[in-house]
Amino acid sequence: MKVLVTGGLGFIGSHTVVELQNEGFEVVIIDDCSNSSEKVLEGITAITGKSPLFEKLDLKEKSLVEDFFKRHHDIEGVIHFAASKAVGESVDKPLLYYENNIGTLVYLLKELSKKDRSSFIFSSSCTVYGQADKMPITEDAPVKEAESPYGNTKQMGEEIIRDTCKVTPNLNAIALRYFNPMGAHPSAEIGELPIGIPQNLVPFITQTGVGLREELSVFGDDYPTRDGTCVRDYIYVVDLAKAHVVALQRLLAKKNKANYEVFNVGTGKGSTVLEVIKSFEKVSGKKLKYKIVARRPGDITAAYADTTLANEELGWKSQYTLDEAMKSAWDWEQKIRN
Ligand code: UD1
């Protein structure tokens, strides 16, 4: 069965392609390589023994998207990762984010709406909850006003899909709200490749560990949490990738209860920034240089998932611990720096 993975050379996309191929799906990747490299294909092939089809294509080119679906009329499922994701950049360049993340989504949904039947998985984010009032966060927690154009594209993206599904019975969609993805494939053949200075905690830690960054700045230790640093739900990227496969299988097997569904994808466990640092020190055997600095504007105190719905409906549960995920991130970092 043929599946399109947009952004399939990216961090979460590439790990999902591996899991799809392991499950026997025939994968076609579209990626514009704006934030990824064609070399990732070699890693995917090394792990799975199979090279996915790949087309370098910019989803903003509407006519090329139409042409692509004419040539690949047998695509039955689409997993849509391709999007811009830097929060700060989105504040400076809102139109770029609305064009990249919303414009392309509309083109894709138009193409899928033409089909007799199609299955669509959307990369959403726990960012839609903002600072939720209750922990752990359930899917019915209210969506809060977005802190950035990036966050807004995830909220709007979900609304666009929901509204389209209402009038398109042949379109079946699931939005997966990711908590904080981290780690790399255990083979260290693929992993996260941040461009420039990493904005996210885990790649900043591993780059500091390997000597690429002088020290980590911990953004605030005066939050009302057990050690004063922010709490997040760090989900291993391979677990997250597997959630996409089971979500797609649910749609293909017509087990979905409604033609638009939303699931949290996290571990259900919150870790503080200092606990993540401790995990790094444990698995690497290295002391991490860090200092406490002021809070980062826009950061929320805590976010971790209630994963009951995904456990019960998708039959999915995260398998790996924070230490195991951290070990994979550290192995990957050392490999790419050598
Ligand atoms: C960030 C984005 C969020 C996006 C998510 C997914 C921001 C404000 N939020 O979430 O919209 O959906 O990534 O990738 O960018 N930290 C440090 N020092 C650092 C980096 C991070 O102390 O150098 C802390 C942060 O304050 C936070 C935690 O580590 O408490 C995790 O940060 P990060 O990896 O950026 O993820 P989020 O802020 O949860």
mmCIF file of N, CA, C and O in Angstrom, residues 126 129-142 179 231-233 264 266-270 302-309 311:
data_model
loop_
_atom_site.group_PDB
_atom_site.id
_atom_site.type_symbol
_atom_site.label_atom_id
_atom_site.label_comp_id
_atom_site.label_asym_id
_atom_site.label_seq_id
_atom_site.Cartn_x
_atom_site.Cartn_y
_atom_site.Cartn_z
ATOM 1 N N CYS A 126 1.295 19.868 21.185
ATOM 2 C CA CYS A 126 0.697 20.207 22.483
ATOM 3 C C CYS A 126 0.693 21.713 22.693
ATOM 4 O O CYS A 126 0.089 22.201 23.642
ATOM 5 N N TYR A 129 -2.523 23.671 23.501
ATOM 6 C CA TYR A 129 -3.133 23.773 24.830
ATOM 7 C C TYR A 129 -2.638 24.998 25.607
ATOM 8 O O TYR A 129 -3.222 25.350 26.624
ATOM 9 N N GLY A 130 -1.513 25.606 25.137
ATOM 10 C CA GLY A 130 -0.906 26.682 25.921
ATOM 11 C C GLY A 130 -0.621 26.164 27.328
ATOM 12 O O GLY A 130 -0.271 24.993 27.499
ATOM 13 N N GLN A 131 -0.739 27.046 28.339
ATOM 14 C CA GLN A 131 -0.625 26.548 29.715
ATOM 15 C C GLN A 131 -1.986 25.982 30.116
ATOM 16 O O GLN A 131 -2.906 26.737 30.447
ATOM 17 N N ALA A 132 -2.096 24.670 30.061
ATOM 18 C CA ALA A 132 -3.380 24.033 30.378
ATOM 19 C C ALA A 132 -3.696 24.209 31.868
ATOM 20 O O ALA A 132 -2.789 24.326 32.686
ATOM 21 N N ASP A 133 -4.977 24.209 32.195
ATOM 22 C CA ASP A 133 -5.384 24.428 33.585
ATOM 23 C C ASP A 133 -5.195 23.177 34.433
ATOM 24 O O ASP A 133 -5.015 23.267 35.630
ATOM 25 N N LYS A 134 -5.260 22.001 33.785
ATOM 26 C CA LYS A 134 -5.156 20.742 34.548
ATOM 27 C C LYS A 134 -4.082 19.843 33.950
ATOM 28 O O LYS A 134 -3.944 19.762 32.727
ATOM 29 N N MET A 135 -3.338 19.153 34.826
ATOM 30 C CA MET A 135 -2.356 18.161 34.394
ATOM 31 C C MET A 135 -2.796 16.784 34.876
ATOM 32 O O MET A 135 -3.301 16.692 35.993
ATOM 33 N N PRO A 136 -2.546 15.693 34.174
ATOM 34 C CA PRO A 136 -2.085 15.682 32.792
ATOM 35 C C PRO A 136 -3.163 16.215 31.849
ATOM 36 O O PRO A 136 -4.329 16.282 32.211
ATOM 37 N N ILE A 137 -2.729 16.571 30.631
ATOM 38 C CA ILE A 137 -3.621 17.239 29.687
ATOM 39 C C ILE A 137 -4.399 16.204 28.871
ATOM 40 O O ILE A 137 -3.804 15.330 28.231
ATOM 41 N N THR A 138 -5.703 16.332 28.890
ATOM 42 C CA THR A 138 -6.534 15.450 28.051
ATOM 43 C C THR A 138 -6.879 16.192 26.755
ATOM 44 O O THR A 138 -6.785 17.425 26.687
ATOM 45 N N GLU A 139 -7.319 15.435 25.752
ATOM 46 C CA GLU A 139 -7.598 16.014 24.438
ATOM 47 C C GLU A 139 -8.728 17.040 24.474
ATOM 48 O O GLU A 139 -8.825 17.889 23.587
ATOM 49 N N ASP A 140 -9.595 16.939 25.489
ATOM 50 C CA ASP A 140 -10.706 17.903 25.525
ATOM 51 C C ASP A 140 -10.355 19.174 26.301
ATOM 52 O O ASP A 140 -11.210 20.039 26.505
ATOM 53 N N ALA A 141 -9.111 19.308 26.720
ATOM 54 C CA ALA A 141 -8.685 20.570 27.354
ATOM 55 C C ALA A 141 -8.849 21.691 26.328
ATOM 56 O O ALA A 141 -8.628 21.478 25.137
ATOM 57 N N PRO A 142 -9.261 22.884 26.787
ATOM 58 C CA PRO A 142 -9.498 23.948 25.811
ATOM 59 C C PRO A 142 -8.232 24.371 25.068
ATOM 60 O O PRO A 142 -7.144 24.353 25.632
ATOM 61 N N PHE A 179 3.927 15.905 22.140
ATOM 62 C CA PHE A 179 4.535 16.619 23.252
ATOM 63 C C PHE A 179 5.989 16.929 22.837
ATOM 64 O O PHE A 179 6.172 17.487 21.766
ATOM 65 N N VAL A 231 8.482 21.812 33.399
ATOM 66 C CA VAL A 231 8.182 20.382 33.204
ATOM 67 C C VAL A 231 7.637 20.166 31.790
ATOM 68 O O VAL A 231 6.735 20.878 31.339
ATOM 69 N N ARG A 232 8.200 19.166 31.098
ATOM 70 C CA ARG A 232 7.716 18.778 29.774
ATOM 71 C C ARG A 232 7.622 17.261 29.694
ATOM 72 O O ARG A 232 8.253 16.556 30.470
ATOM 73 N N ASP A 233 6.934 16.803 28.672
ATOM 74 C CA ASP A 233 6.742 15.371 28.444
ATOM 75 C C ASP A 233 7.602 14.990 27.233
ATOM 76 O O ASP A 233 7.232 15.264 26.086
ATOM 77 N N ASN A 264 -3.408 12.811 21.805
ATOM 78 C CA ASN A 264 -2.138 13.228 22.399
ATOM 79 C C ASN A 264 -1.100 12.143 22.168
ATOM 80 O O ASN A 264 -1.421 10.948 22.303
ATOM 81 N N GLY A 266 2.358 11.418 23.901
ATOM 82 C CA GLY A 266 3.386 11.710 24.902
ATOM 83 C C GLY A 266 3.592 10.463 25.731
ATOM 84 O O GLY A 266 3.065 9.396 25.410
ATOM 85 N N THR A 267 4.385 10.608 26.809
ATOM 86 C CA THR A 267 4.627 9.446 27.669
ATOM 87 C C THR A 267 3.671 9.427 28.849
ATOM 88 O O THR A 267 3.516 8.401 29.506
ATOM 89 N N GLY A 268 3.090 10.596 29.153
ATOM 90 C CA GLY A 268 2.249 10.711 30.340
ATOM 91 C C GLY A 268 3.053 11.118 31.569
ATOM 92 O O GLY A 268 2.501 11.325 32.645
ATOM 93 N N LYS A 269 4.364 11.249 31.384
ATOM 94 C CA LYS A 269 5.232 11.568 32.527
ATOM 95 C C LYS A 269 5.944 12.888 32.253
ATOM 96 O O LYS A 269 6.507 13.077 31.177
ATOM 97 N N GLY A 270 5.938 13.771 33.229
ATOM 98 C CA GLY A 270 6.640 15.046 33.079
ATOM 99 C C GLY A 270 8.035 14.973 33.658
ATOM 100 O O GLY A 270 8.259 14.314 34.670
ATOM 101 N N ALA A 302 4.368 23.995 32.822
ATOM 102 C CA ALA A 302 4.331 22.536 32.736
ATOM 103 C C ALA A 302 3.377 22.069 31.655
ATOM 104 O O ALA A 302 2.346 22.706 31.402
ATOM 105 N N ALA A 303 3.756 20.969 30.989
ATOM 106 C CA ALA A 303 2.858 20.320 30.029
ATOM 107 C C ALA A 303 3.226 18.845 29.957
ATOM 108 O O ALA A 303 4.363 18.502 29.619
ATOM 109 N N TYR A 304 2.305 17.992 30.361
ATOM 110 C CA TYR A 304 2.475 16.558 30.090
ATOM 111 C C TYR A 304 1.121 15.937 29.814
ATOM 112 O O TYR A 304 0.086 16.419 30.248
ATOM 113 N N ALA A 305 1.189 14.858 29.049
ATOM 114 C CA ALA A 305 -0.021 14.330 28.414
ATOM 115 C C ALA A 305 -0.756 13.317 29.272
ATOM 116 O O ALA A 305 -0.136 12.521 29.982
ATOM 117 N N ASP A 306 -2.066 13.336 29.160
ATOM 118 C CA ASP A 306 -2.861 12.168 29.522
ATOM 119 C C ASP A 306 -2.958 11.359 28.228
ATOM 120 O O ASP A 306 -3.478 11.848 27.223
ATOM 121 N N THR A 307 -2.438 10.147 28.240
ATOM 122 C CA THR A 307 -2.374 9.372 26.995
ATOM 123 C C THR A 307 -3.427 8.257 26.952
ATOM 124 O O THR A 307 -3.335 7.358 26.118
ATOM 125 N N THR A 308 -4.411 8.347 27.841
ATOM 126 C CA THR A 308 -5.421 7.277 27.916
ATOM 127 C C THR A 308 -6.088 7.032 26.565
ATOM 128 O O THR A 308 -6.286 5.882 26.159
ATOM 129 N N LEU A 309 -6.437 8.116 25.873
ATOM 130 C CA LEU A 309 -7.171 7.956 24.613
ATOM 131 C C LEU A 309 -6.332 7.195 23.582
ATOM 132 O O LEU A 309 -6.811 6.259 22.937
ATOM 133 N N ASN A 311 -3.826 5.221 24.243
ATOM 134 C CA ASN A 311 -3.645 3.846 24.757
ATOM 135 C C ASN A 311 -4.848 2.991 24.382
ATOM 136 O O ASN A 311 -4.690 1.881 23.860
#
